[in-house]
Short mmCIF file of C-alpha atoms and ligand atoms in Angstrom, two decimals:
data_model
loop_
_atom_site.label_atom_id
_atom_site.label_comp_id
_atom_site.label_asym_id
_atom_site.label_seq_id
_atom_site.Cartn_x
_atom_site.Cartn_y
_atom_site.Cartn_z
CA HIS V 1 -70.73 -37.68 -12.56
CA LYS V 2 -69.50 -39.89 -15.34
CA ASN V 3 -66.02 -38.39 -15.67
CA ARG V 4 -65.13 -39.24 -12.12
CA ALA V 5 -63.13 -42.45 -11.88
CA ARG V 6 -64.38 -44.68 -9.09
CA SER V 7 -61.28 -46.75 -8.62
CA LEU V 8 -57.56 -46.35 -9.09
CA GLY V 9 -57.70 -49.09 -11.75
CA GLU V 10 -59.99 -46.86 -13.82
CA VAL V 11 -57.65 -43.90 -13.35
CA LEU V 12 -54.85 -46.07 -14.64
CA ALA V 13 -56.84 -47.42 -17.59
CA ARG V 14 -57.57 -43.87 -18.76
CA SER V 15 -53.99 -42.68 -18.44
CA ALA V 16 -52.86 -44.32 -21.70
CA ARG V 17 -54.58 -41.47 -23.55
CA PHE V 18 -51.71 -39.15 -22.57
CA GLY V 19 -49.61 -41.18 -25.03
CA ASP V 20 -45.98 -40.27 -25.32
CA ARG V 21 -45.99 -37.43 -22.83
CA ASP V 22 -43.58 -37.98 -19.90
CA TYR V 23 -44.96 -39.60 -16.77
CA ILE V 24 -41.81 -40.60 -14.89
CA VAL V 25 -38.48 -38.91 -15.60
CA THR V 26 -35.21 -39.84 -13.87
CA ALA V 27 -31.64 -38.66 -14.41
CA ASP V 28 -31.12 -41.58 -16.78
CA GLY V 29 -34.39 -42.31 -18.50
CA ARG V 30 -38.03 -41.51 -19.06
CA LEU V 31 -41.26 -43.47 -19.18
CA SER V 32 -44.23 -42.14 -21.14
CA PHE V 33 -47.84 -42.60 -20.06
CA ALA V 34 -48.39 -45.13 -22.86
CA GLU V 35 -45.28 -47.17 -21.97
CA HIS V 36 -46.19 -47.03 -18.30
CA ALA V 37 -49.75 -48.27 -18.95
CA ALA V 38 -48.45 -51.15 -21.10
CA GLN V 39 -45.85 -52.18 -18.51
CA VAL V 40 -48.32 -52.04 -15.65
CA ALA V 41 -50.79 -54.16 -17.65
CA SER V 42 -48.12 -56.83 -18.05
CA LEU V 43 -46.98 -56.61 -14.41
CA ALA V 44 -50.56 -56.74 -13.08
CA THR V 45 -51.26 -59.78 -15.26
CA ALA V 46 -48.15 -61.46 -13.81
CA PHE V 47 -49.15 -60.58 -10.22
CA ARG V 48 -52.61 -62.03 -10.76
CA ASP V 49 -51.94 -65.06 -12.98
CA GLU V 50 -48.44 -66.12 -11.97
CA TYR V 51 -48.35 -65.10 -8.32
CA GLY V 52 -52.03 -65.58 -7.52
CA VAL V 53 -52.56 -62.14 -6.03
CA ARG V 54 -56.30 -61.74 -5.27
CA PRO V 55 -58.37 -58.67 -4.46
CA GLY V 56 -57.78 -57.64 -0.85
CA ASP V 57 -54.37 -59.35 -0.66
CA ARG V 58 -51.51 -57.15 0.46
CA VAL V 59 -48.48 -56.51 -1.73
CA ALA V 60 -45.74 -54.70 0.17
CA ILE V 61 -43.19 -52.45 -1.50
CA ASN V 62 -39.90 -51.94 0.29
CA ALA V 63 -37.55 -50.00 -1.92
CA ALA V 64 -35.81 -46.71 -2.50
CA ASN V 65 -37.48 -44.42 -5.04
CA SER V 66 -37.47 -45.89 -8.55
CA PRO V 67 -39.88 -46.21 -11.48
CA GLY V 68 -40.34 -49.87 -10.42
CA TRP V 69 -41.87 -48.70 -7.12
CA ILE V 70 -44.56 -46.80 -9.00
CA LEU V 71 -45.17 -49.61 -11.53
CA SER V 72 -45.62 -52.11 -8.69
CA PHE V 73 -48.00 -49.78 -6.89
CA TRP V 74 -50.29 -49.37 -9.91
CA ALA V 75 -50.17 -53.09 -10.80
CA THR V 76 -51.26 -53.92 -7.25
CA VAL V 77 -54.15 -51.48 -6.94
CA ALA V 78 -55.42 -52.23 -10.47
CA ILE V 79 -56.14 -55.85 -9.55
CA GLY V 80 -57.87 -54.79 -6.33
CA ALA V 81 -55.02 -55.78 -4.03
CA VAL V 82 -53.74 -53.44 -1.33
CA ALA V 83 -50.37 -51.74 -1.86
CA VAL V 84 -48.40 -51.37 1.37
CA GLY V 85 -45.55 -48.88 1.42
CA TYR V 86 -42.84 -50.01 3.82
CA ASN V 87 -40.45 -47.40 5.13
CA ALA V 88 -37.18 -48.00 3.29
CA TRP V 89 -35.26 -46.82 6.37
CA TRP V 90 -36.54 -49.69 8.51
CA SER V 91 -34.17 -52.23 10.05
CA ARG V 92 -34.61 -56.00 9.75
CA ARG V 93 -36.58 -56.00 13.01
CA GLU V 94 -38.96 -53.29 11.90
CA VAL V 95 -39.49 -55.04 8.56
CA ALA V 96 -40.28 -58.29 10.41
CA TYR V 97 -42.85 -56.42 12.50
CA ALA V 98 -44.48 -54.92 9.39
CA ILE V 99 -44.61 -58.33 7.68
CA GLY V 100 -46.35 -59.80 10.70
CA HIS V 101 -48.67 -56.82 10.80
CA THR V 102 -49.80 -56.68 7.16
CA GLU V 103 -49.11 -60.30 6.05
CA PRO V 104 -48.23 -59.53 2.43
CA VAL V 105 -48.52 -62.30 -0.18
CA LEU V 106 -45.71 -60.66 -2.09
CA ILE V 107 -42.96 -58.17 -1.32
CA VAL V 108 -41.42 -56.05 -4.04
CA ALA V 109 -38.00 -54.96 -2.79
CA ASP V 110 -34.73 -53.62 -4.11
CA ALA V 111 -31.63 -55.74 -3.51
CA LYS V 112 -30.70 -53.91 -0.32
CA ARG V 113 -34.17 -54.38 1.26
CA ALA V 114 -34.71 -57.90 -0.15
CA ALA V 115 -31.88 -58.95 2.16
CA LEU V 116 -33.94 -57.81 5.18
CA VAL V 117 -36.89 -60.09 4.45
CA GLU V 118 -37.14 -63.31 6.43
CA ASP V 119 -37.53 -66.64 4.61
CA GLY V 120 -40.98 -67.78 3.64
CA VAL V 121 -42.23 -64.61 1.94
CA THR V 122 -42.13 -64.31 -1.85
CA VAL V 123 -39.85 -61.47 -2.87
CA LEU V 124 -39.68 -59.86 -6.30
CA THR V 125 -36.75 -57.57 -6.95
CA VAL V 126 -37.11 -54.06 -8.33
CA GLU V 127 -33.87 -54.46 -10.30
CA ASP V 128 -34.62 -57.74 -12.12
CA ASP V 129 -38.09 -59.17 -11.55
CA VAL V 130 -40.14 -56.01 -12.02
CA PRO V 131 -38.65 -55.04 -15.42
CA ARG V 132 -38.84 -58.67 -16.57
CA LEU V 133 -42.50 -59.11 -15.56
CA ALA V 134 -43.38 -55.68 -16.95
CA ARG V 135 -42.39 -56.99 -20.41
CA ARG V 136 -43.51 -60.57 -20.08
CA HIS V 137 -47.09 -60.14 -21.30
CA PRO V 138 -46.82 -57.76 -24.25
CA GLY V 139 -50.19 -56.47 -25.40
CA ALA V 140 -51.89 -57.59 -22.20
CA VAL V 141 -55.14 -55.78 -21.49
CA LEU V 142 -54.97 -54.07 -18.10
CA PRO V 143 -56.83 -56.30 -15.67
CA VAL V 144 -59.00 -53.87 -13.69
CA ALA V 145 -60.72 -55.44 -10.71
CA ASP V 146 -64.22 -54.41 -9.81
CA VAL V 147 -63.81 -52.77 -6.40
CA ALA V 148 -66.14 -50.86 -4.12
CA ASP V 149 -65.46 -47.21 -3.28
CA ASP V 150 -64.65 -48.06 0.30
CA ASP V 151 -62.38 -51.01 -0.39
CA PRO V 152 -58.85 -50.45 0.90
CA ALA V 153 -56.32 -49.49 -1.77
CA VAL V 154 -53.20 -48.44 0.11
CA ILE V 155 -51.60 -48.74 3.51
CA LEU V 156 -48.92 -46.22 4.39
CA TYR V 157 -47.21 -46.17 7.75
CA THR V 158 -46.96 -43.06 9.88
CA SER V 159 -43.42 -41.83 10.50
CA GLY V 160 -43.21 -43.32 13.97
CA THR V 161 -42.20 -39.99 15.49
CA SER V 162 -44.25 -40.55 18.63
CA GLY V 163 -44.15 -44.34 18.89
CA ARG V 164 -44.51 -47.43 16.74
CA PRO V 165 -45.52 -46.56 13.16
CA LYS V 166 -49.22 -47.16 12.51
CA GLY V 167 -50.58 -48.38 9.16
CA ALA V 168 -53.07 -45.83 7.80
CA VAL V 169 -55.51 -47.49 5.39
CA HIS V 170 -56.78 -45.42 2.46
CA SER V 171 -59.67 -46.48 0.25
CA HIS V 172 -60.08 -46.08 -3.49
CA ARG V 173 -62.53 -43.29 -2.74
CA ASN V 174 -59.97 -41.47 -0.56
CA LEU V 175 -57.46 -41.49 -3.39
CA THR V 176 -59.89 -40.61 -6.20
CA SER V 177 -61.06 -37.73 -3.97
CA VAL V 178 -57.47 -36.55 -3.61
CA ILE V 179 -57.25 -36.61 -7.41
CA GLU V 180 -60.40 -34.50 -7.68
CA TYR V 181 -58.93 -32.06 -5.19
CA HIS V 182 -55.77 -31.68 -7.27
CA ARG V 183 -57.87 -31.17 -10.42
CA MET V 184 -59.89 -28.47 -8.70
CA ASN V 185 -56.73 -26.81 -7.48
CA ASP V 186 -55.20 -26.87 -10.96
CA ALA V 187 -58.38 -25.38 -12.44
CA LEU V 188 -58.43 -22.62 -9.82
CA ALA V 189 -54.78 -21.79 -10.41
CA ALA V 190 -55.44 -21.50 -14.13
CA ALA V 191 -58.52 -19.33 -13.52
CA PHE V 192 -56.48 -17.03 -11.31
CA GLY V 193 -53.87 -16.48 -13.96
CA ASP V 194 -51.16 -19.12 -13.37
CA PRO V 195 -49.30 -18.97 -16.70
CA VAL V 196 -48.20 -22.64 -16.61
CA ASP V 197 -50.87 -24.98 -17.98
CA PRO V 198 -51.48 -27.70 -15.36
CA ALA V 199 -50.67 -30.43 -17.88
CA ASP V 200 -47.29 -28.79 -18.55
CA ARG V 201 -46.22 -28.69 -14.93
CA ARG V 202 -43.29 -30.89 -13.99
CA TYR V 203 -43.16 -32.01 -10.38
CA LEU V 204 -40.00 -32.92 -8.51
CA LEU V 205 -40.30 -36.11 -6.51
CA ALA V 206 -37.51 -36.13 -3.94
CA LEU V 207 -39.33 -37.40 -0.84
CA PRO V 208 -39.75 -41.14 -0.34
CA LEU V 209 -42.60 -42.85 -2.19
CA PHE V 210 -43.77 -44.42 1.06
CA HIS V 211 -44.84 -40.93 2.16
CA ILE V 212 -48.17 -39.29 1.19
CA ALA V 213 -46.37 -36.25 -0.23
CA SER V 214 -44.88 -38.40 -2.98
CA LEU V 215 -47.43 -41.15 -3.50
CA HIS V 216 -50.86 -39.61 -2.88
CA ASN V 217 -49.99 -36.09 -3.97
CA LEU V 218 -47.59 -36.66 -6.87
CA ALA V 219 -47.45 -40.13 -8.41
CA VAL V 220 -51.22 -40.74 -8.15
CA PRO V 221 -52.78 -37.39 -9.21
CA ARG V 222 -50.20 -36.75 -11.94
CA LEU V 223 -51.25 -39.97 -13.67
CA ALA V 224 -54.75 -38.51 -13.78
CA THR V 225 -53.74 -35.04 -14.99
CA GLY V 226 -51.09 -36.09 -17.46
CA SER V 227 -48.20 -34.15 -15.96
CA ALA V 228 -44.65 -35.34 -15.36
CA VAL V 229 -43.04 -36.57 -12.17
CA VAL V 230 -39.29 -35.90 -12.16
CA MET V 231 -37.69 -38.31 -9.73
CA HIS V 232 -34.50 -37.69 -7.76
CA GLN V 233 -32.95 -41.03 -6.84
CA GLY V 234 -30.47 -41.93 -4.13
CA ALA V 235 -29.57 -39.86 -1.09
CA PHE V 236 -30.67 -36.21 -1.20
CA ASP V 237 -27.91 -34.27 -2.91
CA VAL V 238 -28.31 -30.54 -3.46
CA ASP V 239 -26.10 -30.33 -6.53
CA ARG V 240 -27.71 -33.32 -8.26
CA VAL V 241 -31.23 -32.12 -7.44
CA LEU V 242 -30.62 -28.60 -8.72
CA ARG V 243 -29.05 -29.89 -11.91
CA LEU V 244 -32.05 -32.17 -12.44
CA ILE V 245 -34.43 -29.23 -11.94
CA GLU V 246 -32.43 -27.18 -14.43
CA LYS V 247 -32.24 -29.92 -17.06
CA GLU V 248 -35.84 -31.10 -16.79
CA ARG V 249 -37.36 -27.62 -16.31
CA VAL V 250 -39.11 -28.63 -13.08
CA THR V 251 -41.94 -26.26 -12.11
CA ASN V 252 -43.04 -27.51 -8.65
CA TRP V 253 -41.12 -28.82 -5.66
CA GLY V 254 -42.38 -30.02 -2.28
CA ALA V 255 -39.64 -30.48 0.35
CA VAL V 256 -39.16 -31.17 4.03
CA PRO V 257 -37.35 -28.53 6.14
CA THR V 258 -34.20 -30.69 6.34
CA MET V 259 -33.84 -30.36 2.57
CA ALA V 260 -34.37 -26.61 2.81
CA HIS V 261 -31.68 -26.52 5.48
CA ARG V 262 -29.28 -28.22 3.08
CA LEU V 263 -30.10 -25.67 0.38
CA ILE V 264 -29.21 -22.84 2.76
CA GLU V 265 -25.97 -24.57 3.81
CA HIS V 266 -24.96 -25.19 0.21
CA GLY V 267 -24.03 -21.55 -0.20
CA ASP V 268 -24.18 -19.72 -3.50
CA LEU V 269 -26.93 -21.18 -5.68
CA SER V 270 -26.70 -18.57 -8.44
CA LYS V 271 -24.87 -20.90 -10.82
CA TYR V 272 -28.06 -22.94 -11.35
CA ASP V 273 -30.81 -21.85 -13.72
CA LEU V 274 -33.88 -22.36 -11.54
CA SER V 275 -36.14 -20.05 -13.54
CA SER V 276 -38.61 -22.88 -14.33
CA LEU V 277 -39.38 -23.40 -10.63
CA THR V 278 -42.52 -21.42 -9.80
CA ALA V 279 -43.69 -23.19 -6.63
CA PHE V 280 -41.79 -24.40 -3.57
CA ALA V 281 -43.72 -25.97 -0.69
CA LEU V 282 -42.49 -27.05 2.71
CA ALA V 283 -44.34 -29.85 4.49
CA SER V 284 -44.18 -32.53 7.14
CA ALA V 285 -42.17 -30.87 9.93
CA PRO V 286 -42.13 -27.48 11.65
CA SER V 287 -40.04 -24.60 10.34
CA SER V 288 -39.90 -21.23 12.08
CA PRO V 289 -40.56 -17.82 10.50
CA ALA V 290 -36.87 -16.93 10.95
CA PHE V 291 -35.86 -20.09 9.11
CA LYS V 292 -38.25 -19.29 6.26
CA GLU V 293 -36.69 -15.83 5.98
CA ARG V 294 -33.24 -17.36 5.65
CA LEU V 295 -34.54 -19.76 3.02
CA ARG V 296 -36.10 -16.94 0.99
CA ALA V 297 -32.79 -15.10 1.04
CA ALA V 298 -30.72 -18.14 0.06
CA PHE V 299 -32.97 -19.82 -2.47
CA PRO V 300 -34.49 -17.47 -5.06
CA PRO V 301 -37.46 -19.72 -6.07
CA ALA V 302 -38.68 -19.57 -2.46
CA LYS V 303 -38.64 -15.79 -2.42
CA ASP V 304 -42.20 -15.15 -3.61
CA ALA V 305 -43.52 -18.67 -3.87
CA LEU V 306 -42.96 -20.32 -0.50
CA VAL V 307 -45.84 -22.38 0.90
CA ASP V 308 -46.01 -24.31 4.19
CA SER V 309 -48.52 -27.12 4.23
CA TYR V 310 -49.74 -29.16 7.16
CA GLY V 311 -50.97 -32.70 6.85
CA MET V 312 -50.46 -36.20 8.12
CA THR V 313 -50.43 -39.77 6.80
CA GLU V 314 -53.93 -40.26 8.17
CA THR V 315 -55.33 -37.33 6.12
CA SER V 316 -53.83 -38.39 2.73
CA THR V 317 -53.11 -34.84 1.68
CA ALA V 318 -52.75 -31.39 3.21
CA VAL V 319 -55.17 -30.29 5.93
CA SER V 320 -54.24 -26.64 5.51
CA ALA V 321 -51.72 -24.66 3.51
CA ALA V 322 -50.16 -21.28 4.16
CA THR V 323 -49.77 -19.33 0.93
CA PRO V 324 -47.06 -16.68 0.50
CA ALA V 325 -49.70 -14.09 1.46
CA ASP V 326 -50.62 -16.02 4.63
CA LEU V 327 -46.96 -16.29 5.61
CA ALA V 328 -46.49 -12.55 5.11
CA GLU V 329 -49.59 -11.56 7.08
CA ALA V 330 -49.48 -14.21 9.77
CA PRO V 331 -46.00 -15.73 10.02
CA GLY V 332 -45.89 -19.01 11.88
CA THR V 333 -49.38 -20.09 10.88
CA LEU V 334 -50.25 -22.99 8.61
CA GLY V 335 -52.92 -21.17 6.62
CA ARG V 336 -56.55 -22.01 6.00
CA PRO V 337 -58.05 -25.46 5.57
CA ILE V 338 -57.85 -26.65 1.96
CA LEU V 339 -60.96 -27.14 -0.20
CA THR V 340 -63.46 -29.67 1.19
CA VAL V 341 -61.57 -30.08 4.48
CA GLN V 342 -63.15 -28.99 7.78
CA VAL V 343 -61.01 -28.19 10.80
CA GLU V 344 -62.16 -27.71 14.37
CA ILE V 345 -60.24 -27.09 17.55
CA ARG V 346 -61.69 -29.21 20.33
CA ASP V 347 -61.36 -29.50 24.08
CA PRO V 348 -60.50 -32.80 25.82
CA LEU V 349 -64.19 -33.73 25.95
CA GLY V 350 -64.53 -33.29 22.20
CA GLU V 351 -66.42 -29.98 22.33
CA PRO V 352 -65.52 -27.43 19.62
CA LEU V 353 -63.67 -24.35 20.91
CA PRO V 354 -63.98 -20.78 19.62
CA GLU V 355 -61.26 -18.91 17.73
CA GLY V 356 -58.27 -18.04 19.84
CA GLU V 357 -58.62 -20.98 22.22
CA GLU V 358 -56.14 -23.79 22.17
CA GLY V 359 -57.11 -27.43 21.82
CA GLU V 360 -56.73 -30.54 19.70
CA ILE V 361 -56.82 -30.08 15.92
CA CYS V 362 -59.64 -32.27 14.53
CA VAL V 363 -60.27 -32.89 10.86
CA ARG V 364 -63.19 -34.06 8.76
CA SER V 365 -62.59 -34.62 5.07
CA PRO V 366 -63.17 -37.00 2.17
CA PHE V 367 -59.47 -37.86 2.30
CA ASN V 368 -59.31 -39.19 5.86
CA MET V 369 -58.16 -42.78 6.20
CA LEU V 370 -60.59 -45.63 6.89
CA GLY V 371 -58.60 -46.46 10.02
CA TYR V 372 -55.37 -48.11 11.13
CA TRP V 373 -54.67 -51.56 9.79
CA ASN V 374 -55.28 -54.27 12.35
CA ASP V 375 -55.52 -51.84 15.25
CA PRO V 376 -59.13 -51.25 16.29
CA ALA V 377 -58.16 -49.58 19.58
CA ALA V 378 -55.97 -46.93 17.94
CA THR V 379 -58.57 -46.46 15.20
CA GLU V 380 -61.33 -45.83 17.69
CA GLN V 381 -59.20 -43.37 19.60
CA THR V 382 -58.33 -41.42 16.46
CA ILE V 383 -61.53 -41.56 14.41
CA ARG V 384 -64.44 -41.19 16.78
CA ALA V 385 -68.01 -42.24 16.09
CA ASP V 386 -68.72 -38.91 14.34
CA ARG V 387 -65.87 -39.54 11.85
CA TRP V 388 -63.80 -36.57 12.96
CA LEU V 389 -60.11 -37.44 12.97
CA HIS V 390 -58.28 -36.45 16.15
CA THR V 391 -54.79 -35.51 15.03
CA GLY V 392 -52.92 -35.48 18.33
CA ASP V 393 -51.65 -32.03 17.34
CA ILE V 394 -52.48 -29.05 19.54
CA GLY V 395 -53.34 -25.79 17.85
CA VAL V 396 -55.42 -22.66 17.70
CA MET V 397 -57.43 -20.83 15.03
CA GLU V 398 -56.48 -17.21 14.42
CA GLN V 399 -58.73 -15.33 11.98
CA GLY V 400 -59.44 -18.51 10.09
CA ARG V 401 -55.83 -19.60 10.01
CA LEU V 402 -54.46 -22.57 11.85
CA ARG V 403 -51.49 -22.32 14.20
CA LEU V 404 -49.92 -25.55 15.43
CA THR V 405 -48.46 -25.09 18.88
CA THR V 406 -47.16 -28.59 19.64
CA ARG V 407 -47.79 -32.27 19.29
CA ARG V 408 -49.65 -33.45 22.35
CA SER V 409 -46.88 -35.96 23.02
CA ASP V 410 -44.19 -33.23 22.95
CA LEU V 411 -45.89 -30.86 25.36
CA ILE V 412 -43.80 -30.40 28.51
CA LEU V 413 -45.72 -30.22 31.78
CA ARG V 414 -43.44 -28.30 34.14
CA GLY V 415 -45.11 -27.90 37.51
CA GLY V 416 -48.38 -26.19 36.67
CA GLU V 417 -47.14 -24.69 33.41
CA ASN V 418 -47.49 -25.94 29.85
CA VAL V 419 -44.22 -25.49 28.00
CA TYR V 420 -44.14 -25.63 24.20
CA PRO V 421 -40.83 -26.95 22.86
CA ALA V 422 -41.21 -25.23 19.47
CA GLU V 423 -41.48 -21.79 21.05
CA ILE V 424 -38.15 -22.27 22.82
CA GLU V 425 -36.50 -23.93 19.82
CA ASN V 426 -37.51 -21.02 17.60
CA VAL V 427 -35.77 -18.61 20.00
CA LEU V 428 -32.62 -20.70 20.39
CA VAL V 429 -32.05 -21.20 16.65
CA GLU V 430 -31.90 -17.45 16.24
CA HIS V 431 -28.72 -17.35 18.30
CA PRO V 432 -25.86 -17.00 15.80
CA ALA V 433 -23.91 -19.98 17.18
CA VAL V 434 -26.85 -22.40 16.99
CA LEU V 435 -27.41 -24.64 13.99
CA GLU V 436 -30.36 -26.64 15.27
CA CYS V 437 -31.81 -27.69 18.59
CA ALA V 438 -34.44 -29.81 20.29
CA VAL V 439 -36.19 -29.01 23.54
CA ILE V 440 -37.52 -31.94 25.55
CA GLY V 441 -39.07 -32.60 28.93
CA VAL V 442 -37.05 -34.73 31.33
CA PRO V 443 -38.22 -36.17 34.65
CA HIS V 444 -37.88 -33.92 37.70
CA PRO V 445 -38.72 -34.99 41.27
CA ASP V 446 -40.83 -31.95 42.24
CA LEU V 447 -41.92 -30.41 38.97
CA GLY V 448 -42.80 -33.63 37.17
CA GLN V 449 -40.78 -32.48 34.20
CA GLU V 450 -38.08 -29.91 33.64
CA VAL V 451 -37.02 -28.31 30.38
CA MET V 452 -33.88 -29.53 28.66
CA ALA V 453 -32.29 -28.10 25.51
CA VAL V 454 -30.06 -30.13 23.23
CA VAL V 455 -28.22 -27.56 21.17
CA VAL V 456 -26.17 -28.28 18.06
CA THR V 457 -23.67 -25.50 17.47
CA ASN V 458 -22.38 -24.57 14.06
CA GLY V 459 -18.79 -24.65 15.28
CA GLU V 460 -18.08 -21.10 14.11
CA ALA V 461 -18.10 -19.37 17.48
CA PRO V 462 -17.65 -21.34 20.70
CA VAL V 463 -20.65 -20.94 22.95
CA GLY V 464 -21.30 -22.20 26.46
CA GLU V 465 -24.31 -23.02 28.58
CA GLU V 466 -24.10 -19.75 30.50
CA GLU V 467 -24.28 -17.59 27.43
CA LEU V 468 -27.20 -19.56 25.97
CA ARG V 469 -29.05 -19.52 29.27
CA ALA V 470 -28.66 -15.75 29.55
CA TYR V 471 -29.79 -15.33 25.95
CA ALA V 472 -32.88 -17.51 26.53
CA ALA V 473 -33.68 -15.66 29.76
CA GLY V 474 -33.69 -12.40 27.81
CA GLU V 475 -36.29 -13.76 25.40
CA LEU V 476 -38.49 -16.11 27.41
CA ALA V 477 -40.46 -16.30 30.66
CA TYR V 478 -38.45 -17.90 33.48
CA PHE V 479 -40.30 -21.23 33.45
CA LYS V 480 -39.50 -21.72 29.77
CA VAL V 481 -35.77 -21.20 30.14
CA PRO V 482 -34.14 -24.63 29.96
CA SER V 483 -32.69 -25.76 33.27
CA ARG V 484 -30.64 -28.51 31.65
CA TRP V 485 -28.44 -28.19 28.61
CA ARG V 486 -26.45 -30.39 26.30
CA ILE V 487 -24.24 -28.59 23.80
CA THR V 488 -22.87 -30.67 20.99
CA THR V 489 -21.78 -30.63 17.36
CA ASP V 490 -23.50 -33.96 16.60
CA ARG V 491 -26.54 -33.54 14.38
CA LEU V 492 -29.96 -34.38 15.83
CA PRO V 493 -31.38 -37.80 15.00
CA ARG V 494 -34.09 -37.46 12.34
CA ASN V 495 -36.41 -39.90 10.61
CA ALA V 496 -37.19 -40.34 6.91
CA THR V 497 -39.59 -37.39 6.90
CA GLY V 498 -37.05 -35.06 8.47
CA LYS V 499 -38.53 -35.03 11.96
CA VAL V 500 -36.40 -34.99 15.08
CA ILE V 501 -36.72 -38.31 16.91
CA ARG V 502 -37.20 -36.97 20.43
CA ARG V 503 -37.52 -40.46 21.86
CA ASP V 504 -33.91 -41.20 20.89
CA ILE V 505 -32.72 -37.96 22.48
CA GLU V 506 -34.70 -38.68 25.64
CA THR V 507 -33.26 -42.18 25.80
CA SER V 508 -29.73 -40.86 25.42
CA VAL V 509 -30.36 -38.43 28.28
CA THR V 510 -32.37 -40.51 30.73
CA GLY V 511 -31.64 -44.08 29.67
CA PRO V 512 -34.10 -46.44 28.00
CA SER V 513 -37.63 -46.50 29.35
CA THR V 514 -39.36 -49.81 29.87
P1 ATP O 1 -46.40 -40.91 14.27
O1 ATP O 1 -47.84 -40.59 14.01
O2 ATP O 1 -46.09 -42.33 13.99
O3 ATP O 1 -45.91 -40.44 15.59
P2 ATP O 1 -45.81 -38.70 12.50
O4 ATP O 1 -47.00 -38.06 13.10
O5 ATP O 1 -44.55 -37.90 12.48
O6 ATP O 1 -45.50 -40.10 13.19
P3 ATP O 1 -46.61 -38.28 9.78
O7 ATP O 1 -47.99 -38.69 9.46
O8 ATP O 1 -45.57 -38.45 8.73
O9 ATP O 1 -46.15 -39.14 11.02
O10 ATP O 1 -46.56 -36.76 10.21
C1 ATP O 1 -47.69 -35.99 10.55
C2 ATP O 1 -47.35 -34.98 11.61
O11 ATP O 1 -46.29 -34.12 11.17
C3 ATP O 1 -48.47 -34.02 11.95
O12 ATP O 1 -49.38 -34.62 12.85
C4 ATP O 1 -47.71 -32.82 12.52
O13 ATP O 1 -47.38 -33.03 13.89
C5 ATP O 1 -46.43 -32.81 11.72
N1 ATP O 1 -46.48 -31.83 10.60
C6 ATP O 1 -46.88 -32.09 9.34
N2 ATP O 1 -46.78 -30.99 8.56
C7 ATP O 1 -46.29 -30.01 9.33
C8 ATP O 1 -45.95 -28.63 9.11
N3 ATP O 1 -46.08 -28.06 7.91
N4 ATP O 1 -45.49 -27.93 10.16
C9 ATP O 1 -45.36 -28.50 11.38
N5 ATP O 1 -45.64 -29.79 11.65
C10 ATP O 1 -46.10 -30.54 10.64
MG1 MG O 2 -48.83 -38.87 13.67
#
């Protein structure tokens, strides 16, 4: 219908009507929708006329969270070019790989990341060039390119948890569909009595903008619904975040479990006024029912409003979400599929399985990526001919709710038994001396793999292998009890989305693989 924007450029063009309402708020400034639209018009004009960016060209953004990141994103997609979010944690080598992979005509980078870019690529800095170009063409009319629904708009890389990051390509239609989904959700919430008007919600943005949680599900839809994005900048800092929430009356927060962990560790949070916060969602990495209990006890806004949502870069937004009611009735599940998303559990031959049987989680939705950039083999493996996306996650449906049991690549094959690392990790973290842990499979001459636990203790009570082994044996079947242990106080290696990098642990245990 005629109200539905077809391209992100149209979404942007309409956003000026929100006038002087806040779009982007940081600890030291705010940008209204009108100012944002004017600055993007100028920046887009500069990209097109001064830097020769054409429709279909890639513009990479490699920067920590800042308003300039968002301005550069909108300027790029408005003129029909493809915005590529580089992971700001990448090393020089990884950046070089991504440049070779996406061949950007322009890279927008902050000073720290500009230094990682090899010679020969045009770099614009977030600190100087972006603000300068955003004011250079005052009164410019936003140049909106005529794009087709299925033209690529964005490339975001997967987290690289299981291998080399892959570039998921999302079309204009994918993103405008995500916007429609958020609109529908807002309307439903209002219809079911949510007292906060959707336009008055204020969303905390604390996860990196190169992640779908921040870009596709905050910065993009909030420009369409006229609500504010309150941005935390710099390293995650509990005190600074909570003070920002208090000062800016933030209503919604989506976090990764590592952040929730830090909230719990922070201790007494009663000195902050968090009464504005009515929704707190976890996403992106597993968190156990016991952990969620601890979070509810430590962090009052999570008490009645905790949500756990499951999604992946390839699906643009959530696949399913567990509401507080789901988590109470069926702890450990990830809820029901969200509106317009279909989920099936399939066997290795691609046949759908009935409820209660375990298989690969497969997803069909208007939000699924077009494919992986420049990687037809991986694309074909992931999106089959029938357009169902094969997630690589193993799960089971229980009364309409999804339970994720493991990533296929994490499953341990011990002799004839399947061993699920998360099941063992969830038991071990309940031991009072354990802060966090990772369970991995390591090579074994007869069994193929044996189970190894890397346990990080909290240093309060000394604990040895024997005690942990006896504890595990009391809780788990014999073949799940780790036969190898490493007990340490060094934190587990995690990536930008808070996931444990098992590859690094495996390498440190068994030496580099070839
Ligand atoms: P790569 O695909 O490069 O190995 P990645 O899968 O970690 O990296 P992302 O797209 O950021 O990259 O993460 C998606 C994955 O994260 C999902 O496939 C799933 O395994 C996991 N995940 C996401 N949300 C949740 C959640 N709420 N609970 C448990 N696991 C989750
Ligand atoms: Mg993945």
